[in-house]
GROMACS .gro file of C-alpha atoms in nm:
model
  374
    1MET     CA    1   0.001   0.002   0.001
    2LYS     CA    2   0.278   0.231   0.096
    3ARG     CA    3   0.470   0.148  -0.223
    4LYS     CA    4   0.161   0.224  -0.437
    5THR     CA    5   0.116   0.559  -0.264
    6ILE     CA    6   0.479   0.649  -0.323
    7PHE     CA    7   0.442   0.542  -0.689
    8LEU     CA    8   0.130   0.754  -0.748
    9HIS     CA    9   0.302   1.052  -0.578
   10LEU     CA   10   0.599   1.016  -0.810
   11LEU     CA   11   0.372   0.985  -1.107
   12VAL     CA   12   0.189   1.299  -1.021
   13VAL     CA   13   0.519   1.488  -0.973
   14PHE     CA   14   0.637   1.357  -1.314
   15LEU     CA   15   0.317   1.463  -1.490
   16ILE     CA   16   0.322   1.815  -1.337
   17ALA     CA   17   0.685   1.847  -1.446
   18LEU     CA   18   0.593   1.733  -1.794
   19PHE     CA   19   0.271   1.938  -1.819
   20PRO     CA   20   0.307   2.234  -1.578
   21VAL     CA   21  -0.022   2.375  -1.449
   22GLN     CA   22   0.084   2.727  -1.532
   23ASP     CA   23   0.151   2.622  -1.897
   24VAL     CA   24  -0.203   2.477  -1.926
   25GLN     CA   25  -0.344   2.792  -1.779
   26ALA     CA   26  -0.132   3.005  -2.012
   27SER     CA   27  -0.251   2.802  -2.304
   28LYS     CA   28  -0.612   2.850  -2.203
   29LEU     CA   29  -0.546   3.232  -2.165
   30THR     CA   30  -0.380   3.241  -2.508
   31ASP     CA   31  -0.678   3.058  -2.666
   32ALA     CA   32  -0.920   3.303  -2.497
   33ARG     CA   33  -0.723   3.607  -2.617
   34GLN     CA   34  -0.706   3.466  -2.968
   35GLY     CA   35  -1.082   3.426  -2.955
   36GLU     CA   36  -1.121   3.785  -2.846
   37VAL     CA   37  -0.898   3.901  -3.133
   38LYS     CA   38  -1.092   3.704  -3.392
   39GLU     CA   39  -1.417   3.834  -3.261
   40ALA     CA   40  -1.295   4.192  -3.271
   41LEU     CA   41  -1.170   4.155  -3.626
   42GLU     CA   42  -1.492   4.010  -3.752
   43ARG     CA   43  -1.675   4.313  -3.598
   44ILE     CA   44  -1.423   4.564  -3.741
   45PHE     CA   45  -1.437   4.421  -4.096
   46GLU     CA   46  -1.813   4.415  -4.086
   47GLN     CA   47  -1.822   4.780  -3.990
   48ARG     CA   48  -1.561   4.870  -4.252
   49SER     CA   49  -1.774   4.700  -4.514
   50GLU     CA   50  -2.097   4.871  -4.398
   51ILE     CA   51  -1.962   5.226  -4.407
   52ILE     CA   52  -1.921   5.201  -4.784
   53VAL     CA   53  -2.300   5.206  -4.800
   54THR     CA   54  -2.401   5.383  -4.475
   55HIS     CA   55  -2.116   5.637  -4.459
   56ASP     CA   56  -2.133   5.607  -4.079
   57LYS     CA   57  -1.770   5.656  -3.992
   58GLY     CA   58  -1.827   5.736  -3.622
   59ARG     CA   59  -1.855   5.375  -3.505
   60LEU     CA   60  -1.552   5.268  -3.706
   61GLU     CA   61  -1.322   5.539  -3.569
   62ASN     CA   62  -1.349   5.381  -3.224
   63GLU     CA   63  -1.188   5.060  -3.357
   64TYR     CA   64  -0.847   5.225  -3.413
   65THR     CA   65  -0.578   5.347  -3.180
   66SER     CA   66  -0.506   5.718  -3.155
   67ASP     CA   67  -0.141   5.689  -3.252
   68PRO     CA   68  -0.030   5.800  -3.605
   69ALA     CA   69  -0.020   5.446  -3.751
   70GLY     CA   70  -0.363   5.360  -3.620
   71GLN     CA   71  -0.516   5.685  -3.747
   72GLU     CA   72  -0.359   5.644  -4.087
   73ALA     CA   73  -0.518   5.294  -4.108
   74PHE     CA   74  -0.852   5.453  -4.025
   75ARG     CA   75  -0.809   5.734  -4.281
   76HIS     CA   76  -0.731   5.471  -4.540
   77GLU     CA   77  -1.072   5.317  -4.492
   78LEU     CA   78  -1.237   5.662  -4.521
   79ARG     CA   79  -1.052   5.727  -4.855
   80ARG     CA   80  -1.168   5.388  -4.977
   81MET     CA   81  -1.533   5.473  -4.893
   82GLN     CA   82  -1.502   5.817  -5.054
   83TYR     CA   83  -1.348   5.678  -5.367
   84MET     CA   84  -1.608   5.404  -5.406
   85ASN     CA   85  -1.896   5.636  -5.374
   86ALA     CA   86  -1.743   5.902  -5.594
   87TRP     CA   87  -1.680   5.642  -5.870
   88ALA     CA   88  -2.044   5.523  -5.839
   89GLU     CA   89  -2.173   5.882  -5.868
   90HIS     CA   90  -1.967   5.940  -6.179
   91ARG     CA   91  -2.123   5.633  -6.336
   92ALA     CA   92  -2.477   5.707  -6.225
   93LEU     CA   93  -2.476   5.412  -5.990
   94LYS     CA   94  -2.575   5.363  -5.625
   95LEU     CA   95  -2.388   5.129  -5.398
   96THR     CA   96  -2.652   4.918  -5.227
   97LYS     CA   97  -2.483   4.637  -5.032
   98SER     CA   98  -2.138   4.566  -4.894
   99LYS     CA   99  -2.066   4.235  -4.722
  100SER     CA  100  -1.731   4.106  -4.587
  101HIS     CA  101  -1.598   3.759  -4.494
  102ILE     CA  102  -1.260   3.713  -4.332
  103ARG     CA  103  -1.043   3.402  -4.311
  104ILE     CA  104  -0.780   3.429  -4.040
  105ILE     CA  105  -0.451   3.265  -4.128
  106ARG     CA  106  -0.236   3.332  -3.825
  107VAL     CA  107  -0.281   3.493  -3.481
  108ASN     CA  108   0.007   3.569  -3.246
  109VAL     CA  109  -0.090   3.718  -2.912
  110ASP     CA  110   0.187   3.868  -2.694
  111GLY     CA  111   0.044   4.042  -2.391
  112ASP     CA  112  -0.169   4.337  -2.498
  113PHE     CA  113  -0.055   4.309  -2.864
  114ALA     CA  114  -0.172   4.075  -3.136
  115ARG     CA  115  -0.028   4.025  -3.485
  116VAL     CA  116  -0.266   3.876  -3.738
  117SER     CA  117  -0.256   3.778  -4.103
  118LEU     CA  118  -0.595   3.731  -4.276
  119VAL     CA  119  -0.769   3.718  -4.610
  120GLN     CA  120  -1.084   3.919  -4.684
  121SER     CA  121  -1.349   3.835  -4.943
  122HIS     CA  122  -1.558   4.138  -5.011
  123LYS     CA  123  -1.890   4.147  -5.200
  124ILE     CA  124  -2.020   4.483  -5.328
  125SER     CA  125  -2.351   4.543  -5.498
  126TYR     CA  126  -2.487   4.838  -5.698
  127MET     CA  127  -2.796   4.953  -5.883
  128TYR     CA  128  -2.834   5.176  -6.187
  129MET     CA  129  -2.993   5.512  -6.102
  130ASN     CA  130  -3.144   5.581  -6.445
  131ARG     CA  131  -3.225   5.227  -6.562
  132ILE     CA  132  -3.457   4.957  -6.439
  133LEU     CA  133  -3.217   4.670  -6.402
  134PRO     CA  134  -3.151   4.402  -6.138
  135GLU     CA  135  -2.893   4.461  -5.859
  136GLN     CA  136  -2.541   4.392  -5.981
  137ASP     CA  137  -2.265   4.218  -5.778
  138PHE     CA  138  -1.883   4.204  -5.792
  139GLY     CA  139  -1.609   4.080  -5.563
  140VAL     CA  140  -1.259   4.181  -5.448
  141GLY     CA  141  -1.012   3.993  -5.232
  142THR     CA  142  -0.734   4.134  -5.014
  143ARG     CA  143  -0.459   3.997  -4.786
  144HIS     CA  144  -0.394   4.185  -4.460
  145ALA     CA  145  -0.119   4.209  -4.206
  146ILE     CA  146  -0.256   4.373  -3.891
  147THR     CA  147  -0.128   4.468  -3.548
  148LEU     CA  148  -0.383   4.518  -3.273
  149LYS     CA  149  -0.346   4.663  -2.924
  150LYS     CA  150  -0.573   4.608  -2.626
  151LEU     CA  151  -0.687   4.931  -2.473
  152GLY     CA  152  -0.955   4.964  -2.206
  153GLY     CA  153  -1.046   4.599  -2.250
  154ALA     CA  154  -1.099   4.626  -2.627
  155TRP     CA  155  -0.878   4.523  -2.917
  156LYS     CA  156  -0.810   4.810  -3.162
  157ILE     CA  157  -0.613   4.824  -3.483
  158SER     CA  158  -0.277   5.002  -3.432
  159LYS     CA  159  -0.120   4.922  -3.771
  160GLU     CA  160  -0.230   4.762  -4.097
  161TRP     CA  161  -0.090   4.681  -4.434
  162TYR     CA  162  -0.275   4.553  -4.745
  163LEU     CA  163  -0.260   4.599  -5.118
  164ASP     CA  164  -0.597   4.770  -5.179
  165PRO     CA  165  -0.731   4.775  -5.533
  166LEU     CA  166  -0.972   5.053  -5.433
  167ASP     CA  167  -0.726   5.292  -5.275
  168GLU     CA  168  -0.745   5.584  -5.527
  169ASN     CA  169  -0.798   5.956  -5.513
  170PRO     CA  170  -1.172   6.031  -5.547
  171LYS     CA  171  -1.094   6.358  -5.717
  172LEU     CA  172  -0.910   6.193  -6.007
  173ILE     CA  173  -1.193   5.968  -6.133
  174ALA     CA  174  -1.231   5.972  -6.510
  175VAL     CA  175  -1.555   6.132  -6.636
  176SER     CA  176  -1.788   5.951  -6.869
  177PRO     CA  177  -1.883   6.145  -7.180
  178ASP     CA  178  -2.255   6.124  -7.096
  179GLY     CA  179  -2.224   6.093  -6.715
  180GLN     CA  180  -2.330   5.725  -6.735
  181ALA     CA  181  -2.152   5.395  -6.702
  182PRO     CA  182  -2.016   5.265  -7.036
  183SER     CA  183  -2.244   5.021  -7.214
  184VAL     CA  184  -2.115   4.786  -7.480
  185ARG     CA  185  -2.362   4.638  -7.720
  186ARG     CA  186  -2.329   4.260  -7.746
  187SER     CA  187  -2.447   4.088  -8.058
  188SER     CA  188  -2.441   3.752  -7.878
  189SER     CA  189  -2.377   3.627  -7.528
  190THR     CA  190  -2.248   3.293  -7.658
  191LEU     CA  191  -1.875   3.252  -7.641
  192THR     CA  192  -1.727   3.116  -7.959
  193SER     CA  193  -1.386   2.958  -7.985
  194GLY     CA  194  -1.140   2.950  -8.273
  195GLU     CA  195  -0.896   2.681  -8.364
  196ARG     CA  196  -0.624   2.788  -8.127
  197TYR     CA  197  -0.804   2.978  -7.844
  198ASN     CA  198  -1.095   2.847  -7.638
  199ARG     CA  199  -1.267   3.163  -7.502
  200LYS     CA  200  -1.524   2.971  -7.306
  201ARG     CA  201  -1.267   2.778  -7.111
  202ALA     CA  202  -1.054   3.092  -7.063
  203VAL     CA  203  -1.336   3.276  -6.895
  204GLN     CA  204  -1.426   2.968  -6.679
  205TYR     CA  205  -1.063   2.943  -6.568
  206ALA     CA  206  -1.054   3.318  -6.483
  207ASN     CA  207  -1.372   3.277  -6.271
  208LEU     CA  208  -1.255   2.956  -6.099
  209TYR     CA  209  -0.912   3.083  -5.994
  210ALA     CA  210  -0.987   3.454  -5.913
  211GLY     CA  211  -0.846   3.385  -5.568
  212ALA     CA  212  -0.969   3.559  -5.252
  213ALA     CA  213  -1.233   3.771  -5.431
  214TRP     CA  214  -1.594   3.708  -5.349
  215GLY     CA  215  -1.760   3.498  -5.618
  216ALA     CA  216  -1.440   3.309  -5.714
  217GLY     CA  217  -1.428   2.929  -5.716
  218ASN     CA  218  -1.174   2.680  -5.593
  219LYS     CA  219  -1.247   2.776  -5.227
  220HIS     CA  220  -1.074   3.113  -5.293
  221HIS     CA  221  -0.742   2.959  -5.369
  222TYR     CA  222  -0.516   2.999  -5.674
  223ASN     CA  223  -0.438   2.706  -5.898
  224ASN     CA  224  -0.166   2.526  -5.702
  225LYS     CA  225  -0.021   2.388  -6.029
  226TYR     CA  226   0.136   2.732  -6.070
  227LYS     CA  227   0.365   2.935  -5.851
  228ASP     CA  228   0.221   3.242  -5.676
  229TYR     CA  229   0.423   3.556  -5.768
  230THR     CA  230   0.232   3.793  -5.538
  231ASP     CA  231   0.539   3.852  -5.323
  232LYS     CA  232   0.774   3.872  -5.622
  233GLY     CA  233   0.621   4.182  -5.782
  234GLY     CA  234   0.267   4.064  -5.845
  235ASP     CA  235   0.073   3.769  -5.986
  236CYS     CA  236  -0.148   3.950  -6.241
  237THR     CA  237   0.054   3.855  -6.548
  238ASN     CA  238   0.116   3.499  -6.429
  239PHE     CA  239  -0.265   3.466  -6.394
  240ALA     CA  240  -0.327   3.623  -6.738
  241SER     CA  241  -0.085   3.374  -6.890
  242GLN     CA  242  -0.262   3.087  -6.719
  243VAL     CA  243  -0.598   3.200  -6.846
  244LEU     CA  244  -0.456   3.220  -7.202
  245GLY     CA  245  -0.233   2.912  -7.198
  246ASP     CA  246  -0.340   2.653  -6.950
  247PRO     CA  247  -0.376   2.344  -7.182
  248GLU     CA  248  -0.632   2.161  -6.970
  249ALA     CA  249  -0.868   2.417  -6.825
  250GLY     CA  250  -0.770   2.749  -6.980
  251GLY     CA  251  -0.770   2.906  -7.325
  252GLY     CA  252  -0.516   2.651  -7.455
  253LEU     CA  253  -0.292   2.892  -7.655
  254ALA     CA  254   0.019   2.686  -7.731
  255MET     CA  255   0.326   2.777  -7.529
  256ARG     CA  256   0.598   2.886  -7.773
  257GLU     CA  257   0.916   3.085  -7.796
  258GLY     CA  258   0.993   3.238  -7.455
  259TRP     CA  259   0.632   3.221  -7.334
  260ARG     CA  260   0.632   2.908  -7.121
  261TYR     CA  261   0.569   2.763  -6.778
  262PHE     CA  262   0.777   2.487  -6.639
  263ALA     CA  263   0.632   2.269  -6.360
  264GLY     CA  264   0.830   2.321  -6.042
  265ALA     CA  265   1.053   2.589  -6.196
  266GLY     CA  266   0.797   2.852  -6.274
  267GLY     CA  267   0.725   3.083  -6.562
  268THR     CA  268   0.959   3.249  -6.804
  269LYS     CA  269   1.002   3.632  -6.806
  270THR     CA  270   0.747   3.654  -7.089
  271TRP     CA  271   0.501   3.446  -6.885
  272VAL     CA  272   0.516   3.653  -6.561
  273GLN     CA  273   0.621   4.009  -6.643
  274THR     CA  274   0.367   4.262  -6.786
  275ASP     CA  275   0.580   4.433  -7.048
  276ALA     CA  276   0.735   4.107  -7.165
  277LEU     CA  277   0.392   3.953  -7.214
  278ARG     CA  278   0.266   4.265  -7.395
  279HIS     CA  279   0.547   4.250  -7.646
  280PHE     CA  280   0.509   3.866  -7.691
  281LEU     CA  281   0.135   3.889  -7.761
  282SER     CA  282   0.180   4.137  -8.042
  283ARG     CA  283   0.507   3.985  -8.184
  284SER     CA  284   0.371   3.631  -8.188
  285GLY     CA  285   0.048   3.717  -8.359
  286TYR     CA  286  -0.152   3.578  -8.069
  287ALA     CA  287  -0.312   3.918  -7.997
  288LYS     CA  288  -0.372   4.250  -8.160
  289LEU     CA  289  -0.360   4.584  -7.982
  290VAL     CA  290  -0.694   4.715  -8.116
  291ALA     CA  291  -0.698   5.040  -7.925
  292LYS     CA  292  -0.514   5.236  -7.659
  293GLY     CA  293  -0.616   5.545  -7.469
  294LYS     CA  294  -0.751   5.697  -7.152
  295TYR     CA  295  -1.103   5.621  -7.027
  296GLU     CA  296  -1.275   5.887  -7.232
  297GLN     CA  297  -1.090   5.787  -7.549
  298ILE     CA  298  -1.190   5.422  -7.535
  299THR     CA  299  -1.550   5.475  -7.420
  300THR     CA  300  -1.659   5.770  -7.633
  301PRO     CA  301  -1.845   5.667  -7.955
  302THR     CA  302  -1.676   5.770  -8.278
  303LYS     CA  303  -1.739   5.730  -8.648
  304GLN     CA  304  -1.487   5.445  -8.653
  305HIS     CA  305  -1.618   5.287  -8.329
  306PRO     CA  306  -1.984   5.375  -8.283
  307ASP     CA  307  -1.999   5.196  -7.944
  308GLY     CA  308  -1.647   5.310  -7.839
  309ALA     CA  309  -1.327   5.118  -7.888
  310LEU     CA  310  -1.398   4.922  -7.574
  311ALA     CA  311  -1.662   4.733  -7.775
  312LEU     CA  312  -1.388   4.571  -7.980
  313LEU     CA  313  -1.313   4.338  -7.688
  314LYS     CA  314  -1.477   4.005  -7.619
  315PRO     CA  315  -1.476   3.786  -7.307
  316GLY     CA  316  -1.137   3.615  -7.293
  317ASP     CA  317  -0.953   3.927  -7.417
  318LEU     CA  318  -0.705   4.127  -7.209
  319ILE     CA  319  -0.682   4.484  -7.084
  320GLY     CA  320  -0.344   4.629  -6.998
  321TYR     CA  321  -0.314   4.924  -6.757
  322VAL     CA  322  -0.045   5.190  -6.801
  323LEU     CA  323   0.031   5.435  -6.521
  324HIS     CA  324   0.338   5.606  -6.666
  325ASN     CA  325   0.617   5.590  -6.921
  326ASP     CA  326   0.415   5.355  -7.149
  327ASP     CA  327   0.502   5.065  -6.918
  328THR     CA  328   0.222   4.811  -6.867
  329ASP     CA  329   0.165   4.786  -6.490
  330HIS     CA  330  -0.122   4.542  -6.475
  331PHE     CA  331  -0.327   4.291  -6.680
  332SER     CA  332  -0.691   4.185  -6.630
  333ILE     CA  333  -0.910   3.943  -6.822
  334VAL     CA  334  -1.245   4.046  -6.968
  335VAL     CA  335  -1.498   3.792  -6.840
  336GLY     CA  336  -1.829   3.940  -6.941
  337TYR     CA  337  -2.067   4.231  -6.888
  338ASP     CA  338  -2.314   4.343  -6.631
  339ASP     CA  339  -2.686   4.375  -6.729
  340ASN     CA  340  -2.616   4.719  -6.877
  341GLY     CA  341  -2.326   4.609  -7.086
  342TYR     CA  342  -2.049   4.744  -6.852
  343PRO     CA  343  -1.736   4.530  -6.928
  344LEU     CA  344  -1.628   4.328  -6.628
  345VAL     CA  345  -1.277   4.185  -6.547
  346ASN     CA  346  -1.099   3.939  -6.332
  347SER     CA  347  -0.737   3.965  -6.210
  348HIS     CA  348  -0.488   3.880  -5.939
  349THR     CA  349  -0.298   4.121  -5.714
  350ALA     CA  350  -0.534   4.236  -5.589
  351ASP     CA  351  -0.793   3.973  -5.658
  352ARG     CA  352  -1.098   4.085  -5.864
  353TYR     CA  353  -1.407   3.892  -5.969
  354ARG     CA  354  -1.644   4.045  -6.234
  355VAL     CA  355  -1.533   4.400  -6.136
  356PRO     CA  356  -1.615   4.695  -6.369
  357PHE     CA  357  -1.290   4.731  -6.577
  358ASP     CA  358  -1.211   5.090  -6.463
  359LEU     CA  359  -1.280   5.059  -6.095
  360GLY     CA  360  -0.960   5.123  -5.898
  361TRP     CA  361  -0.798   5.333  -6.172
  362ASP     CA  362  -0.798   5.705  -6.237
  363ARG     CA  363  -0.829   5.956  -6.525
  364ASN     CA  364  -0.456   5.933  -6.601
  365THR     CA  365  -0.463   5.558  -6.660
  366VAL     CA  366  -0.403   5.446  -7.016
  367TYR     CA  367  -0.586   5.126  -7.122
  368GLN     CA  368  -0.439   4.886  -7.372
  369LEU     CA  369  -0.708   4.672  -7.542
  370PHE     CA  370  -0.571   4.337  -7.656
  371HIS     CA  371  -0.794   4.115  -7.869
  372ILE     CA  372  -0.677   3.752  -7.875
  373GLN     CA  373  -0.676   3.617  -8.231
  374ASP     CA  374  -0.890   3.305  -8.222
   0.00000   0.00000   0.00000
């Protein structure tokens, strides 16, 4: 009996040494704090989403610290709200709904500080002011690195970084010639495919792998068959090349010359860099630059282009975006139109799903319209 008591005592001592009570308590405390952080972020992102429609910035301001970095993060959200609504007003639209969903990747709590990485999927809806049409929806996706600080029992954002596709100056929005959203007449909604380019599959691919954006497929993940170049300068051109050239699910353009992707090794310069892809498309005969100009130039009807040069594009074509020095800075894929004929695009970095082609750009942007030769 005595031996058994001694054995049990030694066993308890061993277990306490192996699993200290304070460590278990600390673990529970950490889990509780992580739960608090997640709950706070869900509330904050819901409010950030709502102010785009309600313009009620008062509630949101309380979710940020008063230090310079916290206030800059708050002002960024206000600029976003102002830009979105100014853009809608310039296009005779009204933003009607804004819904956010976040997926938290990592949470690290250290005392009264928490560092979080998360992905947001954001759905935005709009109505036409002067036309009787159904509500229209589009999605964007962003990746965030956030630092929070606990003050007065509440977690507040003290620092944040994310690549925002809607962070533009509301005073620099391009003006439509008639004050309306551009409308492209479509002779047919059926996607036809030529001998070398399958437009239907290209659009399906663009929708399936549009990443974190609301509306995208594949559980909001990129195609893991390809490397992600987001942290290497951006993934937009890599994605455009996939849409055009993936042989199984994409447009099926044959890889040739320097335009190739090697499994495990990655894409060539022509595959992943904007200007290199632009030059290859024209040089190879795979695409034709059918028009180039600022927003007003490509949307205004002319004798040569009665519906504007923008009407020359079809789903499965590309739009290049130039910010300065004639260097292509971004590529997006035309995937269709809204119910009024507004051309919609998908892209990576940041992720977009059926977004009006000019949203997130300003009056100085030059658009390169590339028609893929079927």
